[in-house]
Short mmCIF file of C-alpha atoms in Angstrom, two decimals:
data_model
loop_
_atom_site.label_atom_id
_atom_site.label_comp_id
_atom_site.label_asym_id
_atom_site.label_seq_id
_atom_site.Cartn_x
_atom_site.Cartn_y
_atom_site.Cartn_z
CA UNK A 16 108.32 104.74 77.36
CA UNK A 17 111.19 106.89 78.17
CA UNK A 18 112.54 109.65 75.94
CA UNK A 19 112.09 113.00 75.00
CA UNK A 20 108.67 114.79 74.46
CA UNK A 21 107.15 117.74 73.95
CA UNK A 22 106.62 120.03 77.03
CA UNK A 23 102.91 120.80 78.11
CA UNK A 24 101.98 123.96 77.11
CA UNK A 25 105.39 124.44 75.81
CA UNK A 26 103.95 126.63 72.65
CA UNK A 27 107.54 125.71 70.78
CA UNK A 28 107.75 122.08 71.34
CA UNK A 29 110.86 121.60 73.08
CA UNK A 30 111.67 118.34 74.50
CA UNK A 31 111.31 117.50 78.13
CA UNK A 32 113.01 114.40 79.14
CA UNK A 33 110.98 111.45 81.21
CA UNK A 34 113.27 109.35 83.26
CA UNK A 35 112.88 105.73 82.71
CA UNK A 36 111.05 104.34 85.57
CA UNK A 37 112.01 102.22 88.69
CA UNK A 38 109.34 99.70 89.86
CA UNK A 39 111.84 97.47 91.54
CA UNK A 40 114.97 97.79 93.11
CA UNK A 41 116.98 99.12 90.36
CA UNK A 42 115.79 102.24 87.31
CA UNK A 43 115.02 100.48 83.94
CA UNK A 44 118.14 101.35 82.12
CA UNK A 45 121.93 101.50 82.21
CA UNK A 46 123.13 101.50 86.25
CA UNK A 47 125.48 103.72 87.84
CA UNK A 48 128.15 102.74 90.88
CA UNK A 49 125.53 103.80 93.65
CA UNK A 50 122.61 102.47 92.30
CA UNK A 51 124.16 98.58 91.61
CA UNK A 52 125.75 99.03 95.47
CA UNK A 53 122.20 100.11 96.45
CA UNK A 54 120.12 97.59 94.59
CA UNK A 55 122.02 94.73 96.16
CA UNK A 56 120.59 96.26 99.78
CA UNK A 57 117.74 96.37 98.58
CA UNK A 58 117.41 92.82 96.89
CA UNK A 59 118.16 91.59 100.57
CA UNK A 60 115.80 93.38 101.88
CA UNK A 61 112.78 92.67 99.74
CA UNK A 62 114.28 88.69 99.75
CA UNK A 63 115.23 87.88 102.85
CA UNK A 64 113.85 83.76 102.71
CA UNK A 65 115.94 83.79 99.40
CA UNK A 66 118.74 86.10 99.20
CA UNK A 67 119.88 84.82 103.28
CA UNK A 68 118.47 81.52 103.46
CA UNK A 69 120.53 80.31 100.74
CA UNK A 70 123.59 81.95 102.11
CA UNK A 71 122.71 80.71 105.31
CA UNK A 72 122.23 77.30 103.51
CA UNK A 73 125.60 77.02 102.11
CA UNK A 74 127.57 78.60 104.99
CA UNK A 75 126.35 76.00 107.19
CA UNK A 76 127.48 73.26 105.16
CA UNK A 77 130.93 75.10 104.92
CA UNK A 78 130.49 75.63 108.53
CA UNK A 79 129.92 71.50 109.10
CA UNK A 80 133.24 70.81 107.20
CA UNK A 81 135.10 73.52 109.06
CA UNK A 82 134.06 72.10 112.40
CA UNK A 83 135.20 68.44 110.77
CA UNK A 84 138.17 69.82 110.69
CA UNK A 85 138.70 71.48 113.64
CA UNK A 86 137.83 68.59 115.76
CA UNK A 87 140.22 66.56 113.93
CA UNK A 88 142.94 69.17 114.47
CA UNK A 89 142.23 68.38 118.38
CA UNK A 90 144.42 65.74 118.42
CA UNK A 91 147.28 67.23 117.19
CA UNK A 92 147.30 69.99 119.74
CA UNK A 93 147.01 67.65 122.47
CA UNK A 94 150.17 65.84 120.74
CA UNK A 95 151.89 69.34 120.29
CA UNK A 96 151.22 70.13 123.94
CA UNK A 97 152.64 66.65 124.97
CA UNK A 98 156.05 67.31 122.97
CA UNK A 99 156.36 70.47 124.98
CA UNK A 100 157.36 69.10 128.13
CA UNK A 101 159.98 66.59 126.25
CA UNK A 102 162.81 67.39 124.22
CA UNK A 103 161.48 67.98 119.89
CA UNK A 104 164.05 65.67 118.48
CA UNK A 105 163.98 64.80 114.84
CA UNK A 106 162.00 61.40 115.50
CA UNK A 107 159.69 63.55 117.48
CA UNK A 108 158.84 66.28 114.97
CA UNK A 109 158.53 63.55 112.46
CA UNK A 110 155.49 61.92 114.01
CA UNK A 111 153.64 65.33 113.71
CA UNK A 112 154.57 66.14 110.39
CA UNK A 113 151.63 63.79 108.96
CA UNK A 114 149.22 64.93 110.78
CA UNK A 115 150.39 68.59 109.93
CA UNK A 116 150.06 67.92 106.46
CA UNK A 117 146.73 66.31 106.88
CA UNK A 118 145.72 69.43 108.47
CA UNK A 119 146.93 71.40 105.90
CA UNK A 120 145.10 69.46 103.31
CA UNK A 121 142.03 69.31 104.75
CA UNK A 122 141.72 72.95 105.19
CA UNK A 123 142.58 73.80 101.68
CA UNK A 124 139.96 70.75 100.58
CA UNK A 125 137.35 72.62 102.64
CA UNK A 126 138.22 76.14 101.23
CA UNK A 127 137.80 74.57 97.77
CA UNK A 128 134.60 73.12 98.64
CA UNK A 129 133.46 76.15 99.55
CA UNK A 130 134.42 78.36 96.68
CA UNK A 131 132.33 75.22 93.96
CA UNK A 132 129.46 75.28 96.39
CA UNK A 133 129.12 79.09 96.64
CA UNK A 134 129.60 79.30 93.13
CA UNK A 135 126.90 77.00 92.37
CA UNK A 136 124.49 79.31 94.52
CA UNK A 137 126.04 82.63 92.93
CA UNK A 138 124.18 81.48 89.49
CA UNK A 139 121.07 80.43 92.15
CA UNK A 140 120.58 83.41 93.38
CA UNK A 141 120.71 85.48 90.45
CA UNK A 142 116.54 84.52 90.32
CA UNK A 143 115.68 87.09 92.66
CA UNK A 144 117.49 89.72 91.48
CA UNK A 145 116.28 89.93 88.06
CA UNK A 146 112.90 89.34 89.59
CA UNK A 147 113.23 92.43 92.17
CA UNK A 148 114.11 94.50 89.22
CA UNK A 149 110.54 94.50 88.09
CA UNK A 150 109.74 94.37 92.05
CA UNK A 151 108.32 90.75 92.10
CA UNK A 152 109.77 89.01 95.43
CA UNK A 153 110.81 85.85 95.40
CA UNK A 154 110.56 83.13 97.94
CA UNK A 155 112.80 80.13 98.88
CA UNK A 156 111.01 77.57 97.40
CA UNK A 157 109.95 79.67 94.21
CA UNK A 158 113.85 80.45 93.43
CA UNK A 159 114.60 76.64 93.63
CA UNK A 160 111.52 75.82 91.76
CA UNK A 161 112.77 78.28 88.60
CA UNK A 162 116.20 77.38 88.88
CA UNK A 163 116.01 73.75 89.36
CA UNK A 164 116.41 72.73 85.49
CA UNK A 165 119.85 74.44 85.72
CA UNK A 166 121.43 72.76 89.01
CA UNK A 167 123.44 69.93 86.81
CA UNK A 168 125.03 72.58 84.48
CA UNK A 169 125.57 74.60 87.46
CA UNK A 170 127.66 72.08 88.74
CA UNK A 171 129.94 71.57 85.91
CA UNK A 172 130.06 75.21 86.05
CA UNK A 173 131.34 75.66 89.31
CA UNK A 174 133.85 72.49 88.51
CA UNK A 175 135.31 74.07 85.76
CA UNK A 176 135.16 77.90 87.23
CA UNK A 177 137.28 76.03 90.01
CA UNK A 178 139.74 74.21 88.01
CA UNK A 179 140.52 77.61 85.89
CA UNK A 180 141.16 79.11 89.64
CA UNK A 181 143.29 76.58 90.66
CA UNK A 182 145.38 75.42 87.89
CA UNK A 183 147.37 78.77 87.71
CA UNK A 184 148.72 77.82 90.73
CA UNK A 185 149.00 74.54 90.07
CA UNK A 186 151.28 74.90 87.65
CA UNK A 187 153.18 77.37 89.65
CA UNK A 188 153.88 75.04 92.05
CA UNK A 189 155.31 72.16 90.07
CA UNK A 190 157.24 74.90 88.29
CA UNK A 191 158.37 75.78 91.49
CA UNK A 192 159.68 72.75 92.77
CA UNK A 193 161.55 72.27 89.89
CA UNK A 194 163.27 75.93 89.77
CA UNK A 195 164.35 75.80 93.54
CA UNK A 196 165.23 71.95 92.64
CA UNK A 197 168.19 73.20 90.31
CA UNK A 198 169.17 76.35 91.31
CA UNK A 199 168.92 76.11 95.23
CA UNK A 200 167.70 79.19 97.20
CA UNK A 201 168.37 81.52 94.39
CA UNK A 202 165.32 80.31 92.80
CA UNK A 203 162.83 82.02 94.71
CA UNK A 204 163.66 85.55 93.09
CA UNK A 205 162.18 83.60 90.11
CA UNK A 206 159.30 81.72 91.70
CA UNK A 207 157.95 85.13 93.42
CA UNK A 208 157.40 87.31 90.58
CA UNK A 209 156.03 84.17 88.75
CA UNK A 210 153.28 83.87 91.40
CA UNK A 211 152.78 87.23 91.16
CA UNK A 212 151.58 86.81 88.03
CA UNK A 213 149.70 83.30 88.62
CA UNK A 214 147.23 85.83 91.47
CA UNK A 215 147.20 88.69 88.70
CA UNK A 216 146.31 85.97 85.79
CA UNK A 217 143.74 84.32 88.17
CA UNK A 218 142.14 87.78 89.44
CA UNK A 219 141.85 88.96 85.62
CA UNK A 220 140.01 85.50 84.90
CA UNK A 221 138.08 85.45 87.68
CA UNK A 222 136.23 89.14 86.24
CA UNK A 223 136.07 87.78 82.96
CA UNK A 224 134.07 84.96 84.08
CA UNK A 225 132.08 86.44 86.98
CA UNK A 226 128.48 87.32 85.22
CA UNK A 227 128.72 82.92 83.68
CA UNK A 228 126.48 81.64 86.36
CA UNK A 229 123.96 84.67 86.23
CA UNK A 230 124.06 84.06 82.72
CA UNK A 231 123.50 80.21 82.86
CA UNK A 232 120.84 80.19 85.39
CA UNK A 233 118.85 83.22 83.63
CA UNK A 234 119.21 82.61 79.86
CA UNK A 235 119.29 78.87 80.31
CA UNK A 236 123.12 78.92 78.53
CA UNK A 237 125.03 76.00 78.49
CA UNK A 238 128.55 75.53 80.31
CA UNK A 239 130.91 76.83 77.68
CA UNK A 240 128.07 79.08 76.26
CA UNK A 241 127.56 81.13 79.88
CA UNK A 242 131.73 81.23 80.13
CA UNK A 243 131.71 82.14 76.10
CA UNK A 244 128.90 84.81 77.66
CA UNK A 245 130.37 86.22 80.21
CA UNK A 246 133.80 86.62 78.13
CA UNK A 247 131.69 89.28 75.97
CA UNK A 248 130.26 91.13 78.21
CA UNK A 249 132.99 91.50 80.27
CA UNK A 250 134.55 92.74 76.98
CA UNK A 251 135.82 96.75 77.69
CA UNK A 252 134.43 96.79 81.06
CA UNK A 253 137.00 95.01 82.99
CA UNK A 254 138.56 97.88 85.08
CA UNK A 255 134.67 98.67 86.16
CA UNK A 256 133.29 95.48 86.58
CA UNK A 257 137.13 94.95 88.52
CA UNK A 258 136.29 98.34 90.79
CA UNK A 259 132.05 97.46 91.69
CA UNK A 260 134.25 94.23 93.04
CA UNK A 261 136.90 95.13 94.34
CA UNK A 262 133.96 97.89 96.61
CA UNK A 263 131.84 95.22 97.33
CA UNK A 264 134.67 93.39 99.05
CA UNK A 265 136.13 95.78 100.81
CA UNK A 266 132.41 96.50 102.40
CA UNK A 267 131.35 93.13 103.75
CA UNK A 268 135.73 92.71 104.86
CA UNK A 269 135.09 96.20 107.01
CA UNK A 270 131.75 95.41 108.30
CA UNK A 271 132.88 91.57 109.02
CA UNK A 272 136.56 92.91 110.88
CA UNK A 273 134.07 95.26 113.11
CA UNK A 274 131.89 92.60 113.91
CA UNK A 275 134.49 89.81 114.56
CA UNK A 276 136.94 92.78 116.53
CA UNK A 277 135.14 92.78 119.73
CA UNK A 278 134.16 89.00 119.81
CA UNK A 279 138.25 88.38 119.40
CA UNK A 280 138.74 90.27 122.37
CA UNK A 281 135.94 89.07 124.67
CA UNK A 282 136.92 85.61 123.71
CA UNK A 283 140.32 86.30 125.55
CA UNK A 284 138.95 88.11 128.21
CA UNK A 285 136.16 85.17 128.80
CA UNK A 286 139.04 82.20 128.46
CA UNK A 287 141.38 84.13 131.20
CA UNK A 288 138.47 84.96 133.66
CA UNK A 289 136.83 81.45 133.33
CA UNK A 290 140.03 79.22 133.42
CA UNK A 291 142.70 81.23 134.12
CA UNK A 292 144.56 78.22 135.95
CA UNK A 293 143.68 75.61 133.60
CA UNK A 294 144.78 72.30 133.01
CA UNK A 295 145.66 71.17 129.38
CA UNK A 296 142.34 69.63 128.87
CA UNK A 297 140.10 72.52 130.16
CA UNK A 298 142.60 74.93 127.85
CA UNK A 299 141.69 72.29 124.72
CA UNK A 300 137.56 72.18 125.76
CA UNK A 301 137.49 76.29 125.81
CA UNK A 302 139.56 76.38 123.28
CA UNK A 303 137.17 74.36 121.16
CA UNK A 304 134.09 76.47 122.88
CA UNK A 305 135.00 79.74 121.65
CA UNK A 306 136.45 78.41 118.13
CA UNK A 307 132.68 76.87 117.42
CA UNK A 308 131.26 80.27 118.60
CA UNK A 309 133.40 82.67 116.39
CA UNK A 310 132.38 80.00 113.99
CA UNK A 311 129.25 80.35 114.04
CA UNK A 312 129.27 84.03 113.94
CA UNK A 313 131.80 84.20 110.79
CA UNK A 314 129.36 82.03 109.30
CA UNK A 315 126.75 84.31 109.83
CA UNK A 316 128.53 87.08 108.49
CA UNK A 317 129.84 85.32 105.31
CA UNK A 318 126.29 84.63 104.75
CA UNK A 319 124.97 88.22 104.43
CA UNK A 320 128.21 89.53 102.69
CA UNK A 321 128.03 86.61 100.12
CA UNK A 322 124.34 87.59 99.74
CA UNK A 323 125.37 90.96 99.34
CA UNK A 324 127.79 90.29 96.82
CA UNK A 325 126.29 87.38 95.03
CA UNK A 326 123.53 90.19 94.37
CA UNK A 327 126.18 92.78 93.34
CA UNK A 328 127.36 89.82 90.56
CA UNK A 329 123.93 89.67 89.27
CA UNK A 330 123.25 93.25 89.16
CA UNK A 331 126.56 93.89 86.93
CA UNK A 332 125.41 91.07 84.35
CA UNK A 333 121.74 92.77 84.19
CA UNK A 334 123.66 96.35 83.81
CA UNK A 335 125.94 94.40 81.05
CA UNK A 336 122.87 93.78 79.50
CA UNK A 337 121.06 96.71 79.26
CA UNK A 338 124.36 98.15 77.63
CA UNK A 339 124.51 95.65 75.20
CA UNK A 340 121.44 93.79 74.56
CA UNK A 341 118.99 96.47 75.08
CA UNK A 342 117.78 94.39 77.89
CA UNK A 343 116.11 97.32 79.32
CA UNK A 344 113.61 97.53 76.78
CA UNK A 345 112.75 93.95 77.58
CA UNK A 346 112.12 94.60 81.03
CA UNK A 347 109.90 97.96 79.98
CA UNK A 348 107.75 96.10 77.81
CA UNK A 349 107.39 93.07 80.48
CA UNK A 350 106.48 95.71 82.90
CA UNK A 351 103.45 97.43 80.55
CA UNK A 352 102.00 94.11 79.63
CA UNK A 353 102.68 92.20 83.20
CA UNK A 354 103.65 89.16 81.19
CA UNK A 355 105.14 85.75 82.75
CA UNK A 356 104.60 87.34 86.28
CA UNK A 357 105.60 83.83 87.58
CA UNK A 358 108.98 83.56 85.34
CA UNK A 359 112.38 84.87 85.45
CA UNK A 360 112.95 88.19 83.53
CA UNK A 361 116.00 88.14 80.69
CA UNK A 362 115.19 84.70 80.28
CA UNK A 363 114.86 82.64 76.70
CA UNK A 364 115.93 84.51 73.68
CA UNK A 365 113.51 87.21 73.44
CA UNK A 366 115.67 89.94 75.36
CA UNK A 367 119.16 89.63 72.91
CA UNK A 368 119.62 91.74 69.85
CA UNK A 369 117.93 92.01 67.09
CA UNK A 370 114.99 90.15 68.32
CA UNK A 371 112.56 92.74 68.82
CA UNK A 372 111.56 94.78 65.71
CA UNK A 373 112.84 98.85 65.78
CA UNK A 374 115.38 98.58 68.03
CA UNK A 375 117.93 101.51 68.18
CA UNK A 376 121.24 101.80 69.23
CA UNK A 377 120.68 103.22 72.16
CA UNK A 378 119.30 100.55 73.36
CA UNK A 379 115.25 102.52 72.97
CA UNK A 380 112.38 101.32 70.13
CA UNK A 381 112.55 103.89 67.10
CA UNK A 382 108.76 103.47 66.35
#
């Protein structure tokens, strides 16, 4: 257990401190910045079939819509290069405005989608990563196995998670409508520092509620008991929890701009040296080529950097934990006895306060 004890041969008795140990991919107490960034590497790494086939998993379903609608959108480029050798008169533009719109929709229905379905594997995924703390890997079918129980309330989860996203903005834009309704132009110096706040109110929600599907797949919460959850622990550790973020994206946006660079400009190069006389229809079939190819690798790369931070998520509401709950201990005590090898760690009851007799506040036993 750690602490302080008495030096060997130390003839006065002065304490010698014994760092808490570190069988898995994180050290058994409080974490700091580095060690959360590096125990989310390390999670992929130990849980590849897990951490990246579920990623994989949900960006190719995100991946199937997207190519939906891009093959839909085919048709109104061909209609689009049509109107360009006639004059765009007001019956003209007309006829593309539906389709426009329909575009429009269907890429913000997709985007949507993608944001409940990814949500629904951010409380998913969370398995693994408690497990790797103690160093237990964790295979596909094992995380689906444990988690299984939880998929329904998962859902209504991610439903509600969404709604709170989007109805902000929502409301915004009926406001909207109505302010530039009555006062004309002049109304947008209104509506912009009112969706200003609508991104600020969502991004402050959004942290708040981050560690409720860790918390509902690993303690077995309820909906409005994981969001109730997550509200507390997020409690004085905003502007931290807001920073680990805020790092975490900015990593897998670098790493996913230097990947996706070079394929931007090879695409050009590869569409001028292979048709560089084209007719429309040759322009429209590479055109389609290369989109399903930088598809496929954006997909591929949204897969790792949602792994990535899907484990950075989970590591912040085990770190929560520890603060709070004395959650460490838990894991310390599950680690001397090897109990529930096969289970999830945190979960059930036995790892919130109070539960265990001589608990201190610093989170360590006093006997």
């Amino acid at each position: 257990m750690p602490g302080w004890h008495a030096a060997p041969g130390n003839p006065y008795g002065q304490p010698q401190y014994i760092a808490p140990p570190k069988p898995g991919i994180v050290p058994l107490r409080p974490l700091l910045f580095g060690e959360i960034l590096d125990g989310a590497f390390q999670t992929i790494r130990r849980n590849p079939a897990s951490m990246l086939g579920s990623a994989l998993l949900g960006q190719c379903m995100v991946l199937l819509l997207s190519a939906t609608l891009v093959a839909g959108s085919i048709g109104l480029f061909v209609a689009m290069d049509d109107l360009d050798s006639r004059r765009m008169d007001d019956e003209a533009f007309s006829s593309l405005a539906g389709p426009i719109l329909s575009l429009f929709a269907g890429a913000l229905g997709v985007t949507l989608l993608a944001s409940f379905l990814l949500a629904i594997l951010g409380g998913v995924m969370a398995v693994p990563v408690s497990r790797s703390a103690l160093n237990r890997k964790t295979g596909f079918k094992q995380m689906w196995a444990l988690v299984r129980h939880r998929l329904l309330a998962l859902t209504g989860l991610a439903a509600l998670l969404l709604l709170i996203q989007v109805l902000p903005f929502g409301l915004l834009a009926l406001l909207a409508v109505a302010i530039i309704t009555a006062m004309g132009p002049a109304g947008i110096l209104i509506v912009l520092p009112l969706g200003l706040g609508a991104a600020a109110l969502t991004l402050w929600l959004y942290i708040k509620l981050l560690v409720a599907p860790p918390a509902l797949a690993i303690e077995e919460l309820g909906v409005l008991e994981s969001m109730r959850r997550s509200w507390s622990l997020t409690t004085a550790s905003w502007w931290r929890t807001f920073g680990i973020v805020l790092v975490a994206w900015l990593i897998v946006g670098v790493i996913g701009q230097v990947v996706q660079f070079p394929l931007g400009i090879a695409s050009g190069g590869i569409s001028a040296v292979v048709s560089p006389h084209a007719s429309p229809e040759q322009d429209i079939t590479t055109f389609l080529v290369l989109t399903i190819v930088s598809m496929v690798v954006a997909a591929l790369i949204a897969a790792v950097g949602f792994a990535f931070q899907t484990a950075i998520s989970a590591l912040l509401y085990v770190d929560m934990r520890m603060r709070r709950d004395g959650l460490d201990v838990e894991l310390l005590r599950m680690l001397e006895t090897g109990s529930d090898p096969d289970g999830v760690p945190g979960r059930g009851h036995s790892a919130r306060p109070g539960n265990w007799p001589g608990n201190s506040a610093n989170g360590y036993p006093t006997a």
